[in-house]
GROMACS .gro file of C-alpha atoms in nm:
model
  370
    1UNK     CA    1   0.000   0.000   0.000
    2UNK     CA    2   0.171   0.318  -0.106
    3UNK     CA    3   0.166   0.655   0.167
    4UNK     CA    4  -0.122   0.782  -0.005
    5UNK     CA    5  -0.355   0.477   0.028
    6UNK     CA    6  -0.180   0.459   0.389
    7UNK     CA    7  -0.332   0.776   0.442
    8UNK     CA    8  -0.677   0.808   0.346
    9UNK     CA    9  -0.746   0.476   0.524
   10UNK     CA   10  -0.639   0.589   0.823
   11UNK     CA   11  -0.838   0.892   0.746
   12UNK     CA   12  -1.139   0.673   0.689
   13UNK     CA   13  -1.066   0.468   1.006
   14UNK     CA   14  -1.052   0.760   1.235
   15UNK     CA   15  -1.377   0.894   1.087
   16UNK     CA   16  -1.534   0.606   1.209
   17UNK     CA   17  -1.384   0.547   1.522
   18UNK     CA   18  -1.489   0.941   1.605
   19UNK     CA   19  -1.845   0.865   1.520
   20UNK     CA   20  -1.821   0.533   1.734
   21UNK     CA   21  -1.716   0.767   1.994
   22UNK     CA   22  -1.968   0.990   1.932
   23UNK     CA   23  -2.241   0.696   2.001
   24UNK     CA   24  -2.060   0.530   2.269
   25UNK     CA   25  -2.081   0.885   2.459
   26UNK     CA   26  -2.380   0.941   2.403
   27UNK     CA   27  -2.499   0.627   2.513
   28UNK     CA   28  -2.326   0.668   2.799
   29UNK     CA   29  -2.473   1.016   2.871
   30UNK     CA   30  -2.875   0.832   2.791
   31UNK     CA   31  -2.735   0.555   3.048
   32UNK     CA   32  -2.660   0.763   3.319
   33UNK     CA   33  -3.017   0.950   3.276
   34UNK     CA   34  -3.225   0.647   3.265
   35UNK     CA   35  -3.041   0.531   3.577
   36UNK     CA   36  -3.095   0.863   3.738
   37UNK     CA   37  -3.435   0.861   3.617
   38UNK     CA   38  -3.510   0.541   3.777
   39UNK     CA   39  -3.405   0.658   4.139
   40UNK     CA   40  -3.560   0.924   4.137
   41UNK     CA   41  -3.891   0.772   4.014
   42UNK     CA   42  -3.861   0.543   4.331
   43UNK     CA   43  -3.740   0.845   4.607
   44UNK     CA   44  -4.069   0.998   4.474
   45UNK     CA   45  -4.253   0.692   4.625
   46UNK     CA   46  -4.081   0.711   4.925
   47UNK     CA   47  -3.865   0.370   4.808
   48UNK     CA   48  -3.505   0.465   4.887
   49UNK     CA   49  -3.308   0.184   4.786
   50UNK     CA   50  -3.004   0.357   4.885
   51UNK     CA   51  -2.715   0.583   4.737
   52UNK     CA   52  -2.497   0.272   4.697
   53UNK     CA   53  -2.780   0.087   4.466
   54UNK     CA   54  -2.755   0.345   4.265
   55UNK     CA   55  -2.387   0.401   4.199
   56UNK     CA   56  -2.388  -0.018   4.164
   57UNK     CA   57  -2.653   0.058   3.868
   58UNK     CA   58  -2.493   0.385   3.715
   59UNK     CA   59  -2.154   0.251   3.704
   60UNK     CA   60  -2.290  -0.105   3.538
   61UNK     CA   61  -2.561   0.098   3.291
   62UNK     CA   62  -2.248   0.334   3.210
   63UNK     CA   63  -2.035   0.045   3.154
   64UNK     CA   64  -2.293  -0.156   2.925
   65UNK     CA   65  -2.353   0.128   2.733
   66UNK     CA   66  -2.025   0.271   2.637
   67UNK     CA   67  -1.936  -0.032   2.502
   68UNK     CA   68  -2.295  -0.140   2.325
   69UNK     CA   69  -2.250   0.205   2.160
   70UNK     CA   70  -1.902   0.186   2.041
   71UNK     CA   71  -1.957  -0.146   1.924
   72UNK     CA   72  -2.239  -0.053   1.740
   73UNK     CA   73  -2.075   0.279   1.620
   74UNK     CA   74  -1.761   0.064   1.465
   75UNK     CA   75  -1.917  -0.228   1.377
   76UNK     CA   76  -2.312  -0.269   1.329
   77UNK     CA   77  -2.420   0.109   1.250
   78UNK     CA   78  -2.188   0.133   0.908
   79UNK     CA   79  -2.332  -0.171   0.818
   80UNK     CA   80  -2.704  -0.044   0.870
   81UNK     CA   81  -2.610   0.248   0.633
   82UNK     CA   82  -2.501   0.064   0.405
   83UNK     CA   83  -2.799  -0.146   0.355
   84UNK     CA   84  -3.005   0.143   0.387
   85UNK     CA   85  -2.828   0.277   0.088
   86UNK     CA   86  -2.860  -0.030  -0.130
   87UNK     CA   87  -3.169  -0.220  -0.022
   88UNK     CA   88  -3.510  -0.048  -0.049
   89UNK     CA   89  -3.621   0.077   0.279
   90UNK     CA   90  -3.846  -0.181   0.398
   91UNK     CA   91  -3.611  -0.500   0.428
   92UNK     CA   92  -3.306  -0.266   0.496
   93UNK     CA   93  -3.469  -0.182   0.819
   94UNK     CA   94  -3.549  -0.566   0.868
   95UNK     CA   95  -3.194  -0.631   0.884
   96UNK     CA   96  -3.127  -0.342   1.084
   97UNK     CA   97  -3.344  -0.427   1.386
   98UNK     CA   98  -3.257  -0.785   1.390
   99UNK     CA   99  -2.895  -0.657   1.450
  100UNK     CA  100  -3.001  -0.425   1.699
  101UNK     CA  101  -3.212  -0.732   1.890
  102UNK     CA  102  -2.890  -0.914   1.854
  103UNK     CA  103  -2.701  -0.699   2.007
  104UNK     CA  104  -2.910  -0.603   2.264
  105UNK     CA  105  -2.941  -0.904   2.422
  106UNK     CA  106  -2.536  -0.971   2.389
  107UNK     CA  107  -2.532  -0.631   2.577
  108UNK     CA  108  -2.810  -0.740   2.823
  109UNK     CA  109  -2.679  -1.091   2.898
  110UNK     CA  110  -2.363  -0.904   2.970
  111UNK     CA  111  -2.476  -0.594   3.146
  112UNK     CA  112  -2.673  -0.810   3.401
  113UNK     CA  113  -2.373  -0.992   3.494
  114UNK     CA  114  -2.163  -0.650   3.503
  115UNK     CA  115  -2.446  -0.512   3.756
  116UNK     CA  116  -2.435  -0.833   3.968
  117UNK     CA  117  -2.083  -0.884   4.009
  118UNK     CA  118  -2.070  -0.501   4.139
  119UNK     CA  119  -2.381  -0.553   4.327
  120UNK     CA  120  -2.318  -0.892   4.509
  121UNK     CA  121  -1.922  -0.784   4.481
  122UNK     CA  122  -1.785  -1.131   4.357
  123UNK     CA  123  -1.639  -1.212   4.018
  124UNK     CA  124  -1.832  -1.182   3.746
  125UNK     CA  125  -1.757  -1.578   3.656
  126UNK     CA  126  -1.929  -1.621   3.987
  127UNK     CA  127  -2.232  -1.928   4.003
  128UNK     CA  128  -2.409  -1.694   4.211
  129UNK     CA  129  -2.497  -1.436   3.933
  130UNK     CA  130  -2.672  -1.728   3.731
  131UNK     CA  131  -2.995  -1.718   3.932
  132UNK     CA  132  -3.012  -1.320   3.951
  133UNK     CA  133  -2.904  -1.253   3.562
  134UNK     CA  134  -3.191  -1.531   3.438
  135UNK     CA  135  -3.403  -1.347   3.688
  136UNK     CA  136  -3.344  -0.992   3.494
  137UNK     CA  137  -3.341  -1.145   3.140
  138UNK     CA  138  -3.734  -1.339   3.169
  139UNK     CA  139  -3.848  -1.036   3.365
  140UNK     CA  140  -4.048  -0.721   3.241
  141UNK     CA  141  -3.708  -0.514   3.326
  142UNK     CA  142  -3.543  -0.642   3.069
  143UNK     CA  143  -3.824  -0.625   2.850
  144UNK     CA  144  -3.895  -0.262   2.957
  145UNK     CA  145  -3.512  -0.189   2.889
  146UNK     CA  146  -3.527  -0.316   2.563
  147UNK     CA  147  -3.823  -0.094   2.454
  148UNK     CA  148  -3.621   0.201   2.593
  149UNK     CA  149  -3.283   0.159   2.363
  150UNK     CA  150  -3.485  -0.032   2.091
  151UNK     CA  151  -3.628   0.353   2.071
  152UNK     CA  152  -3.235   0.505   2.096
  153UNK     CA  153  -3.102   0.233   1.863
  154UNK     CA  154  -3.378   0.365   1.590
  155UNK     CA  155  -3.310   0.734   1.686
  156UNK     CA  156  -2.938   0.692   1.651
  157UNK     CA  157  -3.014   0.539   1.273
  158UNK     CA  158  -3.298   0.764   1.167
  159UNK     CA  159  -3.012   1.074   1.317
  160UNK     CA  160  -2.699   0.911   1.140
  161UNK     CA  161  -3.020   0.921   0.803
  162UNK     CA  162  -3.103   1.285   0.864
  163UNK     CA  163  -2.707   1.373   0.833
  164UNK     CA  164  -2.663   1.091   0.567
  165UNK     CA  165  -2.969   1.338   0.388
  166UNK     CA  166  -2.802   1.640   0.410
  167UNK     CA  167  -2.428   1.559   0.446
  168UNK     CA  168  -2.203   1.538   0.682
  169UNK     CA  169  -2.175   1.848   0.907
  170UNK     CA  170  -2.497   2.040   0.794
  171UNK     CA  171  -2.758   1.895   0.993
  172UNK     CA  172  -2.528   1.987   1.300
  173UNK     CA  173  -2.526   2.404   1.081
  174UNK     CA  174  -2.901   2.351   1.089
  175UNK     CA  175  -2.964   2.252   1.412
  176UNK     CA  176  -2.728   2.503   1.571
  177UNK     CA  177  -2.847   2.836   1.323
  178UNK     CA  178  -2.495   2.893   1.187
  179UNK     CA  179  -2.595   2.984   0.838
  180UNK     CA  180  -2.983   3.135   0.929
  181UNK     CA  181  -2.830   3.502   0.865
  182UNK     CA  182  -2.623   3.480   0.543
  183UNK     CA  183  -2.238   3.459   0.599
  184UNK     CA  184  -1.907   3.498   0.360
  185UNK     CA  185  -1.706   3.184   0.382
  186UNK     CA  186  -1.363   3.076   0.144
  187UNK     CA  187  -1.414   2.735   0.019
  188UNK     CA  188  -1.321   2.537  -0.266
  189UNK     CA  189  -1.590   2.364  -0.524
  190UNK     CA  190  -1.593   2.063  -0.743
  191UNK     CA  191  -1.780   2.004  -1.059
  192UNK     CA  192  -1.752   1.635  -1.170
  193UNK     CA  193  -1.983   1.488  -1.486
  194UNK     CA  194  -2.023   1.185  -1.635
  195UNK     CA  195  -1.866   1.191  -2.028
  196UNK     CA  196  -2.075   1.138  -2.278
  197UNK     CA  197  -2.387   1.070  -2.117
  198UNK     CA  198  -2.582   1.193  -2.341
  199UNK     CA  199  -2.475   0.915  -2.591
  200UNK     CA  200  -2.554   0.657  -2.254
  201UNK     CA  201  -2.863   0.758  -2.194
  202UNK     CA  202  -2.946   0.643  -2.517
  203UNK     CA  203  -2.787   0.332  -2.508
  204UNK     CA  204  -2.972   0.234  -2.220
  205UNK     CA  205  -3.361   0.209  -2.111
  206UNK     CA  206  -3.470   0.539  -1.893
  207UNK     CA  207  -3.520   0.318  -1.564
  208UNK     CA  208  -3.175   0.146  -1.653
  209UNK     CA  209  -2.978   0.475  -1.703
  210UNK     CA  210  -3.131   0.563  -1.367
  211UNK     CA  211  -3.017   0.262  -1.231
  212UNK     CA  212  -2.682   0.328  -1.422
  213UNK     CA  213  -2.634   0.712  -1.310
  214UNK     CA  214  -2.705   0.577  -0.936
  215UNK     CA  215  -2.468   0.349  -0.908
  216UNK     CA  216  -2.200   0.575  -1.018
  217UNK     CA  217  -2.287   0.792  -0.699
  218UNK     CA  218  -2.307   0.529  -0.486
  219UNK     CA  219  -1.964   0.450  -0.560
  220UNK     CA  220  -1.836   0.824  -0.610
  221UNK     CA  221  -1.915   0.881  -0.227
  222UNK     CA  222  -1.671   0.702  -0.017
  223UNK     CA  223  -1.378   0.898  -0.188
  224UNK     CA  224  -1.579   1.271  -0.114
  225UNK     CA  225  -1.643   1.166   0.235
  226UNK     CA  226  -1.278   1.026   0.260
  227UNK     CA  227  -1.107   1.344   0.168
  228UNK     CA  228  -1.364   1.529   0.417
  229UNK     CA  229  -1.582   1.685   0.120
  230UNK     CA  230  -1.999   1.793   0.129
  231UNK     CA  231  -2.146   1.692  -0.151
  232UNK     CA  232  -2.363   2.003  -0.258
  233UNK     CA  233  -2.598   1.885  -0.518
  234UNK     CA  234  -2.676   1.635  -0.769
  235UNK     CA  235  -2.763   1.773  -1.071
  236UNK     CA  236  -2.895   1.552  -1.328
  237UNK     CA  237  -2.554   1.328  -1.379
  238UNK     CA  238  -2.333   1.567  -1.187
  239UNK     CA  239  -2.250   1.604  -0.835
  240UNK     CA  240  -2.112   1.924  -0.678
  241UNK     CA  241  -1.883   1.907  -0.416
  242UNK     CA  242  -1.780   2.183  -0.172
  243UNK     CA  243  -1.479   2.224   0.100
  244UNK     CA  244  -1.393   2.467   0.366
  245UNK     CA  245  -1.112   2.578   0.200
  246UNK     CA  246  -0.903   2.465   0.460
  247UNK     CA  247  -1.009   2.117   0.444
  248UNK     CA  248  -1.004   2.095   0.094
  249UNK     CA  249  -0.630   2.260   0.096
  250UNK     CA  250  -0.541   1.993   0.378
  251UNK     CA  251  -0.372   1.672   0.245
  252UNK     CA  252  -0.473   1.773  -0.106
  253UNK     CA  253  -0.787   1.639  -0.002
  254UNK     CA  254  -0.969   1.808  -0.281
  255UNK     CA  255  -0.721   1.695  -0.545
  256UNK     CA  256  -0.698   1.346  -0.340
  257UNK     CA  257  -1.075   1.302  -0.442
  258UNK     CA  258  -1.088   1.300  -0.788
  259UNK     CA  259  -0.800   1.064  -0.783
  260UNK     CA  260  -1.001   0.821  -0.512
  261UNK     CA  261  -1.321   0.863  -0.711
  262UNK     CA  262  -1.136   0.743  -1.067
  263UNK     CA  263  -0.979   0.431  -0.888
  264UNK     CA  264  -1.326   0.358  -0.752
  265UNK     CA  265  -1.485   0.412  -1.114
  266UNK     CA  266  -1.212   0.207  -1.257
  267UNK     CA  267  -1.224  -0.086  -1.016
  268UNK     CA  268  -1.592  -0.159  -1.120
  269UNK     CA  269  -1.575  -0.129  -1.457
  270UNK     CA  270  -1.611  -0.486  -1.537
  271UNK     CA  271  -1.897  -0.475  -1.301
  272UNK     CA  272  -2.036  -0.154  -1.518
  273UNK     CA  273  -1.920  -0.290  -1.798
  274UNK     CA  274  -2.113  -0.661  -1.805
  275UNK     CA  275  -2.386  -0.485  -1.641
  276UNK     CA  276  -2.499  -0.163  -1.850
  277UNK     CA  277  -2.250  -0.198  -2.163
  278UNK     CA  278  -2.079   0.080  -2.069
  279UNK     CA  279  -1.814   0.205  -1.791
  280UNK     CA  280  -1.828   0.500  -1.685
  281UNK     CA  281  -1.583   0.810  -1.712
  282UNK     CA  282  -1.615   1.179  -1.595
  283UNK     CA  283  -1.451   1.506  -1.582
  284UNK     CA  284  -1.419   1.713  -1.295
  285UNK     CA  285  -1.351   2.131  -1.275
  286UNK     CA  286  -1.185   2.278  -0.954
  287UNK     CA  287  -1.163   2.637  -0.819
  288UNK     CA  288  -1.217   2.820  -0.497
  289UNK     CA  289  -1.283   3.177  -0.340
  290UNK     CA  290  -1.572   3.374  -0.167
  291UNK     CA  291  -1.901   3.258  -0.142
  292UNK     CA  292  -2.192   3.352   0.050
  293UNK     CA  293  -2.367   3.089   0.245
  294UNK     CA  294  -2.757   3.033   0.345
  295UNK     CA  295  -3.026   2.881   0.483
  296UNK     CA  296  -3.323   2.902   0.164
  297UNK     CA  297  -3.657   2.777   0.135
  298UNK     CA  298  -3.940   2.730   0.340
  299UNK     CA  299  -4.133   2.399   0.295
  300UNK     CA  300  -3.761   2.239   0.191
  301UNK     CA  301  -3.485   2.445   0.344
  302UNK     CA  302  -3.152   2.366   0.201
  303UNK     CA  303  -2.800   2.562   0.282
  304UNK     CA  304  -2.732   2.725  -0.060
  305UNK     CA  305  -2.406   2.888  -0.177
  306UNK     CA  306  -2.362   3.179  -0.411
  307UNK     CA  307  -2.117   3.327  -0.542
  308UNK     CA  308  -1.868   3.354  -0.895
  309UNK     CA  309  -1.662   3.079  -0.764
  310UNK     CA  310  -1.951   2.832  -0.826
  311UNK     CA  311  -1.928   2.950  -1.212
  312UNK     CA  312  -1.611   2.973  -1.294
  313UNK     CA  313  -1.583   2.604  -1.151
  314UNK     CA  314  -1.859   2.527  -1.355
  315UNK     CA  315  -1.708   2.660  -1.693
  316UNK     CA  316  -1.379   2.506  -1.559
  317UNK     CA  317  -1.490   2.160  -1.594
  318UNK     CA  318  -1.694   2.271  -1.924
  319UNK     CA  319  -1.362   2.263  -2.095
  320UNK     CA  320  -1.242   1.936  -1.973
  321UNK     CA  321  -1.314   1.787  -2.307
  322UNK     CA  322  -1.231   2.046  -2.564
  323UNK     CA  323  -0.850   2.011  -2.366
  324UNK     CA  324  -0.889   1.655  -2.353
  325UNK     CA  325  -0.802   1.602  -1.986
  326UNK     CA  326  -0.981   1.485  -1.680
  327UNK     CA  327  -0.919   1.721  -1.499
  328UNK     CA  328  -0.892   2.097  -1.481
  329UNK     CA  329  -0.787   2.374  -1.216
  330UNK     CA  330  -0.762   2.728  -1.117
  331UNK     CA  331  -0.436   2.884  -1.125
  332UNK     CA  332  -0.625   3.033  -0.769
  333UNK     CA  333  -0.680   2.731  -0.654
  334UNK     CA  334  -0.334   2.510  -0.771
  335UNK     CA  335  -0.152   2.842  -0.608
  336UNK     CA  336  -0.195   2.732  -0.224
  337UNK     CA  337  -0.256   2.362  -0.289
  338UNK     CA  338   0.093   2.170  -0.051
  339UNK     CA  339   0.162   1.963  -0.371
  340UNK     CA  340   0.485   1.734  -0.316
  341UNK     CA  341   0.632   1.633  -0.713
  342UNK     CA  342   0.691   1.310  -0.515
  343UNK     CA  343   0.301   1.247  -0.549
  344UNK     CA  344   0.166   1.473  -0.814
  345UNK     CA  345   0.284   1.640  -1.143
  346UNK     CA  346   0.134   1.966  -1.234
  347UNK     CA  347   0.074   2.092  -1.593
  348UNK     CA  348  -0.020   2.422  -1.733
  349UNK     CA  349  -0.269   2.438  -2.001
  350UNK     CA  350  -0.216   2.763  -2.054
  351UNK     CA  351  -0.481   3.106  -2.015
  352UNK     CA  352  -0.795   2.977  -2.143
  353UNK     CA  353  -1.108   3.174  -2.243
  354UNK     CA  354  -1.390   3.104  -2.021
  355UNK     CA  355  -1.759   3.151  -2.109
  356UNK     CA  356  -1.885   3.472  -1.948
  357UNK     CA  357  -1.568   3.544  -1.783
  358UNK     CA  358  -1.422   3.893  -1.922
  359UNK     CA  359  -1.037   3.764  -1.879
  360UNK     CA  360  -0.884   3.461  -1.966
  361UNK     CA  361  -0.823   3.234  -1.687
  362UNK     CA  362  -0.490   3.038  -1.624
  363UNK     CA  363  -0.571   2.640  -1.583
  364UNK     CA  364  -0.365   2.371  -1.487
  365UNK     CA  365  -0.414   1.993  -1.498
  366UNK     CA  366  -0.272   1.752  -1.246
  367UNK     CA  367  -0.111   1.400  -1.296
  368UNK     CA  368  -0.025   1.143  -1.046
  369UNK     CA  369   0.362   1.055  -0.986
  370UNK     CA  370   0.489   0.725  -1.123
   0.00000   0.00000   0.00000
C-alpha cells in the first residue's frame, strides 16, 4: 500500500472510530439519565433503595452502554447504512433491527452480569450471578429496557439518516443556526460529470440509465467523504462538491478526491461494464474563493451557496473535453494547494477563455507521480 492509500485509510478509520465515539458517549450520557431517572422515580414513592444501589446501577448501565455504543458505532451502524443505501427501505430496516435485537441481548446478557458482580461484589464468573441474571433477562425489566434503547437504537439510525440526507456536518449548521443570517465563507468547489452521457442515456432504457447514473454515486461517495468533502448537489448526472477551504487545501484532499473517485470508477468497470454496456468516465472542474452561504426555502430548506466561484468552476470543468483532460484547475486554486512532485505532477494548459468570464483564466491539470 503506497503513503497515499496509507493515508486516506487511516483517514477513513478515524472517521469512524470518532463517530463510534460519538455513540458510545452518548450512550453513555442516555445511560446515566435512565439510571438517574429510575431513582428518582422510586425516592418519589418514598422507596429509597439507597445511594450505593444506585452508583452499583450507574456505574454497570455506564459500563454496558459505552461499550454497546461503540460497538455498534464501529461495527453494526456502518453496516445499517449501508444497507439502507442499497436495499429499499423496507427489508433494509429488517436487517437493521434484527442486528439491533442481537445486540441487545449480547449487551443485556452481559450488562446483568456487570451489575451483579458489582452488586453482590464477587467475580463476574461467579455461580451466584446465574440465578439473579436469568431473573433480569425473563423479567419485564429487561423487557422494559429493551423498549427504551430499541427507541435510541432507531433514533441513533434515523439521526446518522437525517445527516446521511443532508451531508455530513450540515444537519449539525441547521440545528445550531450557523448559516440562518447569510455569511461569507472561502471554500473550494468541485464540478464532476459523467462523459458522454448523453450518448448513454441512449444506449440504455430510462429506468436502466437511472439505475446506471445511481450506481455511479453510490460509488463516487466514499472517496468525497474520505477526503472530508460535502457533496452540494446532484444535478442531473453531476454532483457538486464543496470544501472549507481549509479542508479541501489539507492533504490535497480536494485533489486526493478525484484521484479516489477514478480508482473507484475504474475498479468496477467490469462490473459496469457486463452490467450496463458501458463504464463509466467523468470530468471534474476545480476552483475556490468567496461565497456567500444560506439557509433558503421554506417547505424544503436547504443551505445554498452563491457566489462567482460556483461559475467559474462550472465553466472550468466545461472545458475538460475540448482540452482533452480529466481534470482541470484554477491557477487560484493550484496556487496554495501543498503539492509534493513526489506524489503529483502539475501541468499548465495555458490562459484559457472562459464563457462569461471577461479575462482569460490560467488552468492547470494535475497528474499522479509514477
Amino acid at each position: 500500500m503506497n503513503p497515499k492509500e496509507t493515508s486516506l485509510s487511516k483517514q477513513k478509520f478515524r472517521n469512524t472510530l470518532r463517530s463510534a465515539l460519538l455513540i458510545a458517549f452518548l450512550w453513555a450520557g442516555i445511560a446515566a439519565f435512565q439510571a438517574t431517572y429510575e431513582y428518582a422515580i422510586l425516592a418519589s414513592y418514598n422507596v429509597f433503595p439507597g445511594l450505593n444501589s444506585y452508583i452499583v446501577l450507574l456505574k454497570s448501565n455506564l459500563l454496558t452502554a459505552f461499550t454497546a455504543g461503540f460497538l455498534a458505532g464501529l461495527l453494526l451502524l456502518p453496516r445499517v447504512n449501508s444497507w439502507l443505501r442499497t436495499h429499499a427501505y423496507g427489508p433494509a430496516l429488517l436487517l437493521s433491527l434484527f442486528s439491533i435485537l442481537a445486540l441487545y441481548f449480547l449487551m443485556s446478557l452481559v450488562g446483568t452480569f456487570i451489575y451483579n458482580s458489582l452488586r453482590l461484589n464477587v467475580s463476574i464468573f461467579d455461580e451466584a450471578i446465574l440465578p439473579e441474571a436469568y431473573e433480569y433477562l425473563t423479567g419485564m425489566e429487561n423487557l422494559k429496557n429493551f423498549l427504551f434503547w430499541l427507541l435510541v437504537a432507531t433514533i441513533t439510525i434515523l439521526s446518522l439518516q437525517i445527516n446521511d440526507k443532508y451531508g455530513p456536518g450540515v444537519l449539525w449548521a441547521f440545528i445550531l443556526g450557523r448559516y440562518f443570517r447569510p455569511r461569507t465563507e472561502v471554500r473550494a468547489f468541485m464540478f464532476l460529470d459523467i462523459r458522454s452521457s448523453t450518448t448513454i442515456a441512449e444506449q440504455l432504457e430510462e429506468l436502466q440509465y437511472f439505475e446506471f447514473i445511481k450506481e455511479f454515486f453510490r460509488d463516487a461517495t466514499p472517496g468525497i467523504l474520505m477526503t472530508k468533502g460535502e457533496i452540494y448537489q446532484y444535478v442531473g448526472d453531476e454532483i457538486v462538491v464543496s470544501w472549507p477551504l481549509g479542508k479541501g487545501l489539507e492533504n490535497n484532499n480536494c485533489i486526493h478526491a478525484f484521484f479516489e473517485i477514478q480508482k473507484a470508477i475504474q475498479d468496477k468497470a467490469p462490473y459496469y461494464q457486463k452490467k450496463y454496456g458501458v463504464a463509466p468516465s467523468f470530468k471534474v472542474g476545480l476552483h475556490c474563493g468567496k461565497v456567500v452561504t444560506g439557509e433558503i426555502g421554506v417547505i424544503k430548506r436547504d443551505i445554498a451557496y452563491s457566489g462567482d466561484v460556483l461559475n467559474t468552476a462550472a465553466r472550468i470543468q466545461s472545458k475538460c473535453n475540448e482540452l482533452e483532460v480529466d481534470i482541470l484547475l484554477s491557477e487560484t486554486l493550484l496556487q496554495q494547494l501543498p503539492l509534493a512532485s513526489s506524489e503529483f505532477r502539475k501541468r499548465s494548459i495555458g490562459q484559457v477563455e472562459l464563457r462569461g468570464k471577461a479575462e482569460r483564466v490560467p488552468l492547470y491539470t494535475i497528474e499522479e507521480a509514477d
